Short mmCIF file of C-alpha atoms and ligand atoms in Angstrom, two decimals:
data_model
loop_
_atom_site.label_atom_id
_atom_site.label_comp_id
_atom_site.label_asym_id
_atom_site.label_seq_id
_atom_site.Cartn_x
_atom_site.Cartn_y
_atom_site.Cartn_z
CA MET A 1 -10.59 28.85 -18.80
CA LEU A 2 -11.84 26.88 -15.82
CA GLU A 3 -15.33 27.62 -14.59
CA VAL A 4 -16.92 26.11 -11.49
CA LYS A 5 -20.65 26.71 -11.10
CA HIS A 6 -22.88 25.81 -8.17
CA LEU A 7 -20.66 22.93 -7.06
CA GLU A 8 -22.28 20.87 -4.27
CA LYS A 9 -21.06 17.89 -2.28
CA SER A 10 -22.08 16.12 0.89
CA TYR A 11 -20.47 12.93 2.19
CA GLN A 12 -23.33 12.36 4.63
CA LYS A 13 -26.92 13.40 4.34
CA ASP A 14 -27.71 16.87 5.72
CA LYS A 15 -24.01 17.57 6.36
CA PRO A 16 -22.88 19.45 3.26
CA ALA A 17 -19.11 19.54 2.72
CA LEU A 18 -19.49 22.06 -0.13
CA THR A 19 -22.36 24.45 -0.81
CA ASP A 20 -22.71 26.53 -3.97
CA ILE A 21 -19.05 26.98 -4.93
CA ASN A 22 -18.65 29.41 -7.85
CA PHE A 23 -15.48 30.75 -9.41
CA SER A 24 -13.75 30.98 -12.75
CA VAL A 25 -10.05 31.27 -13.49
CA GLU A 26 -8.21 32.53 -16.57
CA PRO A 27 -4.97 30.91 -17.81
CA GLY A 28 -1.81 32.32 -16.27
CA THR A 29 -3.42 32.76 -12.84
CA PHE A 30 -2.14 31.34 -9.59
CA VAL A 31 -5.05 30.87 -7.17
CA ALA A 32 -4.64 29.97 -3.51
CA ILE A 33 -7.53 28.38 -1.64
CA ILE A 34 -7.20 28.94 2.08
CA GLY A 35 -9.30 27.98 5.06
CA PRO A 36 -9.18 25.99 8.30
CA SER A 37 -8.78 22.24 8.06
CA GLY A 38 -12.05 20.48 7.37
CA ALA A 39 -13.31 23.51 5.44
CA GLY A 40 -13.61 21.56 2.19
CA LYS A 41 -10.44 22.52 0.29
CA THR A 42 -9.45 18.95 -0.61
CA THR A 43 -13.02 18.19 -1.60
CA ILE A 44 -13.05 21.12 -4.06
CA LEU A 45 -9.72 20.15 -5.60
CA ARG A 46 -10.59 16.49 -6.00
CA SER A 47 -13.95 17.34 -7.50
CA LEU A 48 -12.20 19.39 -10.16
CA ASN A 49 -10.64 16.25 -11.67
CA GLN A 50 -13.48 14.02 -10.45
CA LEU A 51 -11.39 11.88 -8.10
CA ILE A 52 -14.37 12.64 -5.87
CA LYS A 53 -17.81 12.40 -7.41
CA ASP A 54 -19.62 15.57 -6.37
CA ASP A 55 -23.40 15.91 -6.11
CA GLY A 56 -24.26 18.81 -8.39
CA GLY A 57 -23.12 21.82 -10.40
CA GLN A 58 -20.87 22.28 -13.40
CA ILE A 59 -17.11 22.09 -13.92
CA LEU A 60 -16.21 23.54 -17.31
CA LEU A 61 -12.73 23.29 -18.79
CA ASP A 62 -12.65 25.49 -21.90
CA GLY A 63 -16.39 25.02 -22.15
CA GLY A 64 -16.56 21.21 -21.78
CA ASP A 65 -18.24 19.78 -18.68
CA LEU A 66 -16.12 17.24 -16.78
CA ARG A 67 -19.02 16.17 -14.65
CA THR A 68 -21.02 14.72 -17.53
CA ALA A 69 -18.03 13.22 -19.38
CA ASN A 70 -17.98 9.48 -20.03
CA LYS A 71 -15.01 7.34 -19.01
CA THR A 72 -12.90 8.00 -22.13
CA GLN A 73 -13.73 11.70 -22.13
CA LEU A 74 -12.85 11.93 -18.43
CA ARG A 75 -9.43 10.37 -19.16
CA GLY A 76 -9.01 13.04 -21.80
CA TYR A 77 -9.83 15.80 -19.30
CA ARG A 78 -7.69 14.33 -16.56
CA ARG A 79 -4.56 14.32 -18.67
CA GLN A 80 -5.02 18.08 -19.11
CA ILE A 81 -5.15 18.51 -15.33
CA GLY A 82 -1.97 17.88 -13.35
CA MET A 83 -2.11 17.12 -9.64
CA VAL A 84 0.49 17.70 -6.93
CA PHE A 85 0.05 16.06 -3.51
CA GLN A 86 1.10 16.84 0.05
CA ASN A 87 2.81 13.45 0.33
CA TYR A 88 4.16 13.65 -3.25
CA ASN A 89 2.51 10.28 -4.13
CA LEU A 90 5.44 9.11 -6.22
CA VAL A 91 6.30 5.48 -6.83
CA GLU A 92 9.22 5.55 -4.40
CA ARG A 93 10.89 2.43 -5.78
CA LEU A 94 11.15 3.78 -9.31
CA THR A 95 13.65 6.28 -10.62
CA VAL A 96 12.99 10.00 -10.87
CA ILE A 97 12.68 9.94 -14.66
CA GLU A 98 10.23 7.02 -14.58
CA ASN A 99 8.04 8.96 -12.19
CA VAL A 100 8.13 12.02 -14.42
CA LEU A 101 7.20 9.90 -17.45
CA HIS A 102 4.13 8.60 -15.59
CA GLY A 103 2.59 11.95 -16.52
CA ARG A 104 2.44 10.70 -20.13
CA LEU A 105 0.35 7.61 -19.37
CA GLY A 106 -2.92 9.34 -20.17
CA TYR A 107 -1.69 9.90 -23.74
CA LYS A 108 -0.48 6.35 -24.38
CA SER A 109 -2.13 3.13 -25.50
CA THR A 110 -2.91 0.81 -22.60
CA LEU A 111 -0.19 -1.69 -23.51
CA ALA A 112 2.58 0.83 -24.16
CA GLY A 113 1.69 2.49 -20.85
CA MET A 114 1.52 -0.77 -18.89
CA PHE A 115 5.05 -1.71 -19.86
CA GLY A 116 6.46 1.82 -19.76
CA ARG A 117 7.39 2.12 -23.46
CA TYR A 118 7.95 5.84 -23.91
CA THR A 119 9.05 7.60 -27.11
CA GLU A 120 12.42 9.33 -27.46
CA ALA A 121 10.63 12.68 -27.57
CA GLU A 122 8.90 11.92 -24.28
CA LYS A 123 12.17 10.93 -22.62
CA GLN A 124 13.83 14.06 -23.98
CA GLU A 125 11.04 16.22 -22.63
CA ALA A 126 11.25 14.53 -19.22
CA MET A 127 14.93 15.50 -19.09
CA THR A 128 14.18 19.08 -20.11
CA LEU A 129 11.55 19.36 -17.37
CA LEU A 130 13.89 17.85 -14.78
CA GLU A 131 16.38 20.54 -15.74
CA LYS A 132 13.67 23.15 -15.27
CA VAL A 133 12.97 21.95 -11.72
CA GLY A 134 16.70 21.63 -11.03
CA LEU A 135 16.93 17.85 -10.78
CA GLU A 136 18.64 16.82 -14.03
CA GLU A 137 21.44 15.12 -12.09
CA PHE A 138 18.95 12.99 -10.18
CA ALA A 139 17.21 11.48 -13.21
CA LEU A 140 18.37 7.94 -12.50
CA ARG A 141 18.13 8.07 -8.70
CA ARG A 142 15.38 6.22 -6.89
CA CYS A 143 12.75 8.62 -5.54
CA SER A 144 13.11 7.12 -2.06
CA GLU A 145 16.60 8.66 -1.91
CA LEU A 146 15.37 12.24 -2.41
CA SER A 147 14.50 14.91 0.15
CA GLY A 148 10.92 16.13 0.53
CA GLY A 149 11.52 19.29 -1.48
CA GLN A 150 13.14 17.30 -4.30
CA LYS A 151 10.28 14.79 -4.33
CA GLN A 152 7.78 17.60 -4.65
CA ARG A 153 9.69 19.00 -7.62
CA VAL A 154 9.53 15.56 -9.24
CA GLY A 155 5.76 15.66 -8.63
CA ILE A 156 5.60 19.05 -10.35
CA ALA A 157 7.63 17.78 -13.33
CA ARG A 158 5.26 14.79 -13.56
CA SER A 159 2.30 17.14 -13.83
CA LEU A 160 4.04 19.43 -16.36
CA ILE A 161 4.79 16.62 -18.80
CA GLN A 162 1.02 16.18 -19.08
CA HIS A 163 0.98 19.54 -20.93
CA PRO A 164 -1.71 20.59 -18.49
CA LYS A 165 -4.12 23.46 -18.72
CA VAL A 166 -4.58 23.26 -14.95
CA ILE A 167 -2.39 22.13 -12.07
CA LEU A 168 -4.11 21.29 -8.78
CA CYS A 169 -1.91 21.32 -5.67
CA ASP A 170 -3.31 19.92 -2.42
CA GLU A 171 -1.19 21.38 0.40
CA PRO A 172 1.96 21.12 -1.74
CA ILE A 173 4.25 22.48 0.98
CA ALA A 174 2.63 21.18 4.17
CA SER A 175 5.35 18.54 4.62
CA LEU A 176 8.28 20.79 3.68
CA ASP A 177 10.74 22.96 5.60
CA PRO A 178 10.51 26.76 5.08
CA ALA A 179 13.35 26.96 2.55
CA SER A 180 11.98 24.15 0.34
CA SER A 181 8.51 25.67 0.69
CA GLN A 182 9.77 28.95 -0.79
CA THR A 183 11.47 27.09 -3.67
CA VAL A 184 8.34 25.10 -4.50
CA MET A 185 6.02 28.13 -4.30
CA GLN A 186 8.34 30.20 -6.50
CA LEU A 187 8.54 27.34 -8.99
CA LEU A 188 4.74 27.03 -9.16
CA LYS A 189 4.38 30.78 -9.63
CA ASP A 190 7.00 30.91 -12.40
CA LEU A 191 5.57 27.91 -14.25
CA THR A 192 2.07 29.40 -14.12
CA THR A 193 3.31 32.42 -16.04
CA GLU A 194 5.77 30.62 -18.32
CA PHE A 195 3.32 27.96 -19.54
CA ASN A 196 0.25 30.19 -19.19
CA ILE A 197 -1.56 27.60 -17.06
CA ILE A 198 -4.04 27.74 -14.22
CA CYS A 199 -2.54 26.75 -10.89
CA ILE A 200 -4.83 26.18 -7.91
CA ALA A 201 -3.15 25.44 -4.58
CA ASN A 202 -4.69 24.64 -1.20
CA LEU A 203 -2.58 26.35 1.42
CA HIS A 204 -2.51 26.73 5.15
CA GLN A 205 -0.05 29.61 5.28
CA ILE A 206 -1.74 32.99 4.75
CA GLY A 207 1.61 34.73 4.36
CA LEU A 208 2.75 32.49 1.51
CA ALA A 209 -0.65 32.74 -0.17
CA LYS A 210 -0.35 36.54 -0.19
CA ASP A 211 3.26 36.49 -1.38
CA TYR A 212 2.85 34.12 -4.30
CA ALA A 213 -0.79 33.84 -5.40
CA ASP A 214 -2.53 36.24 -7.77
CA ARG A 215 -5.87 35.52 -6.22
CA ILE A 216 -7.13 34.10 -2.94
CA ILE A 217 -10.32 32.18 -2.31
CA GLY A 218 -11.36 31.75 1.33
CA ILE A 219 -13.39 28.70 2.32
CA ARG A 220 -15.12 27.94 5.58
CA HIS A 221 -17.63 25.23 6.35
CA GLY A 222 -17.80 24.41 2.65
CA LYS A 223 -18.82 27.94 1.64
CA MET A 224 -16.85 30.60 -0.20
CA VAL A 225 -16.19 33.47 2.19
CA PHE A 226 -14.19 35.66 -0.17
CA ASP A 227 -12.62 35.60 -3.62
CA GLU A 228 -10.30 38.54 -4.29
CA ASP A 229 -7.02 39.54 -5.87
CA SER A 230 -4.38 38.87 -3.27
CA ASP A 231 -3.16 42.47 -3.05
CA MET A 232 -6.71 43.60 -2.24
CA LEU A 233 -6.79 41.55 0.94
CA SER A 234 -5.16 42.62 4.18
CA GLU A 235 -3.73 39.92 6.43
CA GLU A 236 -6.29 40.92 9.08
CA ILE A 237 -9.19 40.06 6.82
CA LEU A 238 -7.50 36.80 5.88
CA GLU A 239 -6.99 35.92 9.52
CA THR A 240 -10.69 36.35 10.30
CA LEU A 241 -11.13 33.18 8.28
CA TYR A 242 -9.58 31.24 11.11
CA ASP A 243 -11.32 33.20 13.89
CA GLN A 244 -13.78 31.14 15.87
CA ASN A 245 -16.07 34.10 16.73
CA VAL A 246 -16.47 35.25 13.16
CA THR A 247 -17.28 31.68 12.20
CA GLU A 248 -20.26 31.73 14.58
CA GLU A 249 -21.52 35.02 13.13
CA LEU A 250 -21.42 33.74 9.60
CA ASN A 251 -23.64 30.85 10.47
CA MET B 1 -16.46 12.70 34.63
CA GLN B 2 -13.45 11.10 32.95
CA THR B 3 -10.34 12.73 34.44
CA PRO B 4 -6.83 11.73 33.44
CA VAL B 5 -6.25 10.42 36.97
CA ASN B 6 -9.20 8.06 37.09
CA TYR B 7 -8.63 7.08 33.46
CA LEU B 8 -5.12 5.90 34.35
CA ALA B 9 -6.37 4.18 37.53
CA ARG B 10 -9.00 2.31 35.53
CA LYS B 11 -6.42 1.27 32.95
CA HIS B 12 -4.22 -0.05 35.77
CA TRP B 13 -7.09 -2.16 37.13
CA LYS B 14 -7.90 -3.46 33.68
CA GLN B 15 -4.32 -4.68 33.23
CA THR B 16 -4.30 -6.44 36.62
CA GLY B 17 -7.66 -7.98 35.81
CA THR B 18 -6.42 -9.30 32.48
CA ILE B 19 -3.40 -10.98 34.08
CA VAL B 20 -5.56 -12.62 36.78
CA LEU B 21 -8.04 -13.77 34.13
CA ILE B 22 -5.35 -15.40 31.96
CA GLY B 23 -3.89 -17.11 35.04
CA SER B 24 -7.25 -18.55 36.04
CA ILE B 25 -7.95 -19.77 32.50
CA TYR B 26 -4.64 -21.66 32.59
CA LEU B 27 -5.40 -23.21 35.98
CA LEU B 28 -8.95 -24.15 35.02
CA SER B 29 -7.97 -25.77 31.73
CA SER B 30 -5.05 -27.74 33.18
CA TRP B 31 -7.45 -28.99 35.89
CA ILE B 32 -9.99 -30.08 33.24
CA LEU B 33 -7.31 -31.81 31.15
CA LYS B 34 -5.62 -33.24 34.27
CA PHE B 35 -2.45 -31.66 32.90
CA ASP B 36 0.33 -31.44 35.44
CA GLY B 37 2.40 -28.40 34.46
CA VAL B 38 5.10 -28.83 37.11
CA GLY B 39 5.51 -32.58 36.47
CA GLY B 40 5.70 -31.91 32.73
CA ILE B 41 8.46 -29.36 33.15
CA ALA B 42 10.36 -31.71 35.48
CA ALA B 43 10.28 -34.43 32.80
CA ILE B 44 11.81 -32.20 30.14
CA PRO B 45 15.51 -32.80 30.93
CA LYS B 46 15.03 -36.59 30.96
CA ALA B 47 13.09 -36.51 27.68
CA PHE B 48 15.78 -34.47 25.98
CA SER B 49 18.63 -36.64 27.20
CA TRP B 50 16.74 -39.68 25.85
CA LEU B 51 16.37 -37.89 22.52
CA GLY B 52 20.03 -36.90 22.60
CA VAL B 53 21.19 -40.47 23.16
CA ASN B 54 18.86 -42.27 20.75
CA PHE B 55 18.58 -39.76 17.91
CA LYS B 56 22.25 -38.85 17.84
CA PRO B 57 23.55 -39.50 14.33
CA THR B 58 26.56 -41.81 14.41
CA ALA B 59 29.42 -42.44 11.98
CA ASN B 60 27.27 -45.27 10.71
CA SER B 61 24.39 -42.97 9.72
CA VAL B 62 26.60 -41.00 7.32
CA HIS B 63 25.90 -43.43 4.51
CA PHE B 64 22.20 -42.44 4.69
CA LEU B 65 23.18 -38.88 3.76
CA PRO B 66 22.98 -39.13 -0.05
CA SER B 67 19.42 -40.46 -0.03
CA ILE B 68 18.39 -38.01 2.71
CA TRP B 69 19.73 -35.01 0.78
CA GLN B 70 18.26 -36.15 -2.49
CA LYS B 71 14.80 -36.28 -0.93
CA LEU B 72 15.38 -33.07 1.00
CA ILE B 73 16.25 -31.11 -2.13
CA GLY B 74 13.12 -32.49 -3.79
CA THR B 75 11.03 -31.34 -0.84
CA VAL B 76 12.54 -27.84 -0.89
CA MET B 77 11.80 -27.60 -4.63
CA LEU B 78 8.23 -28.71 -4.00
CA ALA B 79 7.80 -26.01 -1.34
CA ILE B 80 9.28 -23.33 -3.60
CA ALA B 81 7.17 -24.39 -6.59
CA SER B 82 3.93 -24.38 -4.63
CA THR B 83 4.71 -21.00 -3.06
CA VAL B 84 5.58 -19.40 -6.40
CA VAL B 85 2.39 -20.65 -8.06
CA ALA B 86 0.39 -19.63 -4.98
CA SER B 87 1.91 -16.13 -5.13
CA LEU B 88 0.94 -15.67 -8.77
CA ILE B 89 -2.64 -16.72 -8.06
CA ALA B 90 -2.78 -14.66 -4.88
CA ILE B 91 -1.59 -11.42 -6.47
CA LEU B 92 -4.25 -11.63 -9.17
CA VAL B 93 -7.00 -12.40 -6.69
CA ALA B 94 -5.75 -9.77 -4.22
CA ILE B 95 -5.91 -7.07 -6.92
CA LEU B 96 -9.50 -8.11 -7.63
CA GLY B 97 -10.39 -8.11 -3.95
CA SER B 98 -8.58 -5.18 -2.33
CA LYS B 99 -10.54 -2.09 -1.38
CA VAL B 100 -8.45 0.22 -3.56
CA THR B 101 -7.93 -1.82 -6.74
CA GLY B 102 -10.86 -4.20 -6.47
CA GLY B 103 -14.17 -4.66 -8.16
CA SER B 104 -17.57 -4.15 -6.59
CA SER B 105 -18.05 -4.71 -2.88
CA LEU B 106 -19.67 -8.05 -3.74
CA VAL B 107 -16.44 -9.20 -5.44
CA GLN B 108 -14.44 -7.98 -2.44
CA THR B 109 -16.62 -9.92 -0.01
CA ILE B 110 -16.37 -13.08 -2.11
CA VAL B 111 -12.57 -12.82 -2.31
CA ARG B 112 -12.30 -12.30 1.43
CA GLY B 113 -14.53 -15.33 1.98
CA ILE B 114 -12.48 -17.57 -0.33
CA ALA B 115 -9.20 -16.48 1.25
CA SER B 116 -10.48 -17.11 4.74
CA PHE B 117 -11.88 -20.54 3.72
CA PHE B 118 -8.56 -21.77 2.32
CA ARG B 119 -6.62 -20.31 5.23
CA ASN B 120 -8.72 -21.78 7.98
CA ILE B 121 -8.66 -25.40 6.89
CA PRO B 122 -5.54 -26.87 8.54
CA LEU B 123 -2.79 -28.07 6.23
CA VAL B 124 -3.06 -31.64 7.50
CA ALA B 125 -6.78 -31.66 6.72
CA TRP B 126 -6.07 -30.41 3.17
CA ALA B 127 -3.51 -33.18 2.69
CA MET B 128 -5.93 -35.86 3.96
CA ILE B 129 -8.78 -34.60 1.75
CA LEU B 130 -6.56 -34.40 -1.34
CA LEU B 131 -5.20 -37.90 -0.70
CA PHE B 132 -8.58 -39.29 -1.78
CA SER B 133 -8.34 -37.71 -5.23
CA PHE B 134 -4.63 -37.67 -5.95
CA LYS B 135 -3.36 -40.62 -3.88
CA GLN B 136 0.07 -40.66 -2.32
CA SER B 137 2.05 -38.42 -4.65
CA ASP B 138 4.12 -35.26 -4.76
CA PHE B 139 1.20 -33.55 -6.44
CA THR B 140 -1.00 -34.04 -3.37
CA GLY B 141 1.60 -32.31 -1.22
CA PHE B 142 2.06 -29.57 -3.82
CA LEU B 143 -1.67 -28.90 -3.92
CA ALA B 144 -2.13 -28.95 -0.14
CA LEU B 145 0.67 -26.39 0.33
CA LEU B 146 -0.63 -24.35 -2.60
CA LEU B 147 -4.19 -24.05 -1.31
CA MET B 148 -3.18 -23.03 2.17
CA SER B 149 -0.54 -20.57 0.93
CA VAL B 150 -3.03 -19.00 -1.45
CA GLY B 151 -5.35 -18.33 1.49
CA TYR B 152 -2.62 -16.62 3.53
CA LEU B 153 -1.09 -14.70 0.65
CA ILE B 154 -4.37 -13.28 -0.68
CA ARG B 155 -5.08 -11.78 2.70
CA ALA B 156 -1.53 -10.45 3.13
CA PHE B 157 -1.33 -9.03 -0.40
CA MET B 158 -4.70 -7.27 -0.07
CA GLU B 159 -3.54 -5.55 3.09
CA ILE B 160 -0.24 -4.56 1.46
CA ILE B 161 -2.06 -3.05 -1.54
CA GLU B 162 -4.43 -1.12 0.70
CA ASP B 163 -1.63 0.19 2.95
CA GLU B 164 1.09 0.93 0.45
CA ALA B 165 -0.41 1.60 -2.96
CA SER B 166 -3.52 3.72 -2.50
CA GLU B 167 -1.77 7.12 -2.57
CA THR B 168 0.37 6.52 -5.67
CA MET B 169 -2.63 4.92 -7.37
CA LEU B 170 -4.58 8.10 -6.86
CA ALA B 171 -1.79 10.17 -8.39
CA LEU B 172 -1.64 8.07 -11.56
CA LYS B 173 -5.41 7.94 -11.85
CA ALA B 174 -5.35 11.73 -11.78
CA THR B 175 -2.98 11.83 -14.80
CA GLY B 176 -5.60 10.04 -16.88
CA ALA B 177 -3.84 6.65 -16.76
CA SER B 178 -6.08 3.63 -17.39
CA TYR B 179 -6.74 0.87 -14.83
CA PHE B 180 -4.13 -1.58 -16.13
CA GLN B 181 -1.55 1.17 -16.50
CA VAL B 182 -2.11 2.13 -12.88
CA ILE B 183 -1.77 -1.49 -11.73
CA PHE B 184 1.44 -2.12 -13.68
CA GLN B 185 3.12 1.28 -13.27
CA ALA B 186 2.11 2.19 -9.71
CA VAL B 187 0.65 -0.67 -7.67
CA LEU B 188 3.02 -3.51 -8.57
CA PRO B 189 6.31 -1.57 -8.37
CA GLN B 190 5.21 0.08 -5.14
CA ILE B 191 4.31 -3.14 -3.32
CA MET B 192 7.08 -5.34 -4.78
CA PRO B 193 9.43 -5.31 -1.74
CA SER B 194 6.69 -6.25 0.73
CA LEU B 195 5.41 -8.84 -1.72
CA ILE B 196 8.80 -10.52 -2.05
CA SER B 197 9.30 -10.40 1.69
CA TRP B 198 6.03 -12.29 2.19
CA ILE B 199 6.84 -14.82 -0.53
CA LEU B 200 10.20 -15.57 1.12
CA TYR B 201 8.53 -16.02 4.48
CA MET B 202 5.99 -18.36 2.90
CA ILE B 203 8.77 -20.43 1.29
CA GLU B 204 10.54 -20.86 4.66
CA ASN B 205 7.26 -21.87 6.22
CA ASN B 206 6.34 -24.25 3.43
CA VAL B 207 9.68 -26.08 3.59
CA ARG B 208 8.95 -26.90 7.23
CA ASP B 209 5.34 -27.83 6.45
CA ALA B 210 6.32 -29.86 3.40
CA THR B 211 8.15 -32.34 5.63
CA LEU B 212 4.98 -32.84 7.67
CA VAL B 213 2.83 -33.20 4.56
CA GLY B 214 5.38 -35.70 3.19
CA ILE B 215 4.71 -38.03 6.13
CA LEU B 216 1.04 -38.11 5.11
CA THR B 217 1.47 -38.27 1.35
CA GLY B 218 4.36 -40.74 1.49
CA THR B 219 6.73 -38.52 -0.44
CA GLY B 220 9.83 -36.44 0.06
CA ILE B 221 11.86 -36.03 3.19
CA GLY B 222 8.87 -36.63 5.46
CA PHE B 223 8.47 -40.11 4.02
CA VAL B 224 12.17 -40.89 4.57
CA PHE B 225 11.93 -39.78 8.17
CA ASP B 226 8.79 -41.83 8.67
CA ILE B 227 10.46 -45.00 7.36
CA TYR B 228 13.60 -44.63 9.48
CA TYR B 229 11.51 -43.82 12.52
CA LYS B 230 9.13 -46.75 12.14
CA SER B 231 11.99 -49.17 11.52
CA PHE B 232 13.72 -47.98 14.70
CA ARG B 233 16.75 -46.57 12.85
CA PHE B 234 16.69 -43.59 15.18
CA ASP B 235 20.22 -42.44 14.30
CA ALA B 236 19.21 -42.12 10.64
CA ALA B 237 15.98 -40.36 11.67
CA GLY B 238 18.13 -38.01 13.76
CA MET B 239 20.34 -37.39 10.75
CA THR B 240 17.22 -36.53 8.73
CA VAL B 241 16.02 -34.05 11.34
CA LEU B 242 19.49 -32.48 11.53
CA SER B 243 19.56 -32.06 7.74
CA ILE B 244 16.11 -30.44 7.79
CA ILE B 245 17.20 -28.02 10.51
CA ILE B 246 20.32 -27.05 8.57
CA VAL B 247 18.34 -26.40 5.40
CA VAL B 248 15.62 -24.41 7.17
CA ILE B 249 18.18 -22.22 8.94
CA ALA B 250 20.16 -21.75 5.72
CA LEU B 251 16.98 -20.68 3.91
CA GLU B 252 16.13 -18.23 6.66
CA VAL B 253 19.59 -16.67 6.56
CA LEU B 254 19.43 -16.48 2.77
CA SER B 255 16.02 -14.84 2.69
CA ASN B 256 17.03 -12.33 5.35
CA GLN B 257 19.95 -11.38 3.12
CA ILE B 258 17.63 -10.98 0.14
CA ARG B 259 15.30 -8.82 2.23
CA LYS B 260 18.17 -6.58 3.26
CA VAL B 261 19.06 -5.99 -0.36
CA ILE B 262 15.55 -5.30 -1.65
CA LEU B 263 14.08 -3.27 1.22
N1 LIG C 301 -14.26 10.45 2.60
C1 LIG C 301 -14.98 11.23 3.45
N2 LIG C 301 -16.06 10.72 4.09
C2 LIG C 301 -16.80 11.49 4.92
N3 LIG C 301 -16.53 12.76 5.20
C3 LIG C 301 -15.45 13.34 4.61
C4 LIG C 301 -14.63 12.59 3.70
N4 LIG C 301 -13.64 13.42 3.26
C5 LIG C 301 -13.85 14.61 3.85
N5 LIG C 301 -14.93 14.58 4.66
C6 LIG C 301 -15.46 15.71 5.45
O1 LIG C 301 -15.71 16.79 4.58
C7 LIG C 301 -15.28 18.01 5.14
C8 LIG C 301 -14.27 18.68 4.24
O2 LIG C 301 -13.08 17.91 4.21
P1 LIG C 301 -11.80 18.31 3.35
O3 LIG C 301 -12.25 18.66 1.98
O4 LIG C 301 -10.82 17.21 3.48
O5 LIG C 301 -11.29 19.61 4.10
P2 LIG C 301 -9.87 20.33 4.03
O6 LIG C 301 -9.12 19.78 2.88
O7 LIG C 301 -10.22 21.77 3.88
O8 LIG C 301 -9.19 20.09 5.32
C9 LIG C 301 -14.75 17.68 6.52
O9 LIG C 301 -15.76 17.94 7.46
C10 LIG C 301 -14.44 16.21 6.45
O10 LIG C 301 -14.62 15.61 7.71
MG1 LIG C 302 -7.22 18.78 2.91
#
């Protein structure tokens, strides 16, 4: 279980980017975080694996606090948390399978990792995961030769090989065409159930959030505006999140 | 109020102003230096025909070729060796100094300072300074080229790391990979094409510069040219220059081919 309590962050004094964020998620749940750009979605996600150092609160993964972990402990937490990026963030020059295997680095000794010495079992698993995301034929292709949708599926396979408890996706489909977006969202939804993991995705598209997510958290100006099961929310309520007038009222 | 119309009008005036300013700087400085632009241009054809007549290699100069090429190959090797060593040093220092892979901001500032120091001392000055310690030898030339290349390459490599590697670095850091794993598995593979492209450019450049340094350090092809020139064997000097040009162009063609393959 992932619990976030009283999370706070400001990049500049007196301009909070996040104020008092609270939520907890059970395994097997797909959560969408929606909100206008600049609302603080990326800041939340990157605080969860401490790529951004937040200012206060607690982030508990199965009871252990990431925020107070030392360097080695943090490495241990990070390998249980996969991350998927808008721009895929693959090493474009390397092959698909090498990029997938990067997800194992957190489990390896420094030297074995530096020189990319992976075990047979790890290679076998990489192939199995590539099959799962429909890219087994591309294993030895360079990532630079793939389409956006294919790259994102490599990114997802890289996070799965970490055996994660949580996958964080920052705008995973913002650079994709509608068809690839559907494929990637469906894949994330299926994997969440199959592996019983927590998947948290920042999204811009309200429609897709409603179609695929189990739960939707709305963020505006760094504050949580709602946190409900997705079938409880009408699109009208969701759209108020982006409405300028309602924004004024809330302040 | 800034309207699009008066914004564009202002931009137009700024451009005209810049052109007028550059023109006046040229006129002012040629007046101070008593430099006669028109006369200089008029003298160009005569100067080149003199060069053409006197520096033209003849059938007689062919027997200089073996010694010219022997020295030339040595000079090319010197340039390549100094660039390769410079690249190895530069990549280490650039990793220490770049904003995304580097140490504390103090380390970054120091690295930037060192790079700028080595870069901003002219090559000829490096050669002259090093002559005191290492006398007229290949090593002096090697070191002069090395120091200047290190300065350029550190700066270039740091920018490449910052532009090209920060996103993939973040992704691997998020998997729990350690610092050295991130450097070897993400940063280096990601920047390799740009790195090689810069190293090739630096080799081309250093082959040209090595001839100049050779004149000062009394080694390599520069020394050969200097001797022929000072003993008025202009045809042999011309043959030397021609050989240098051929090698430099050949290197450029070769490295463009390599770039095409790797990029
Ligand atoms: N590195 C940073 N330095 C200063 N301000 C930042 C930085 N990153 C984000 N912010 C600010 O924090 C707020 C939230 O940003 P972000 O989390 O990126 O929003 P979102 O992902 O919802 O678009 C914005 O106002 C943004 O300008
Ligand atoms: Mg964002």
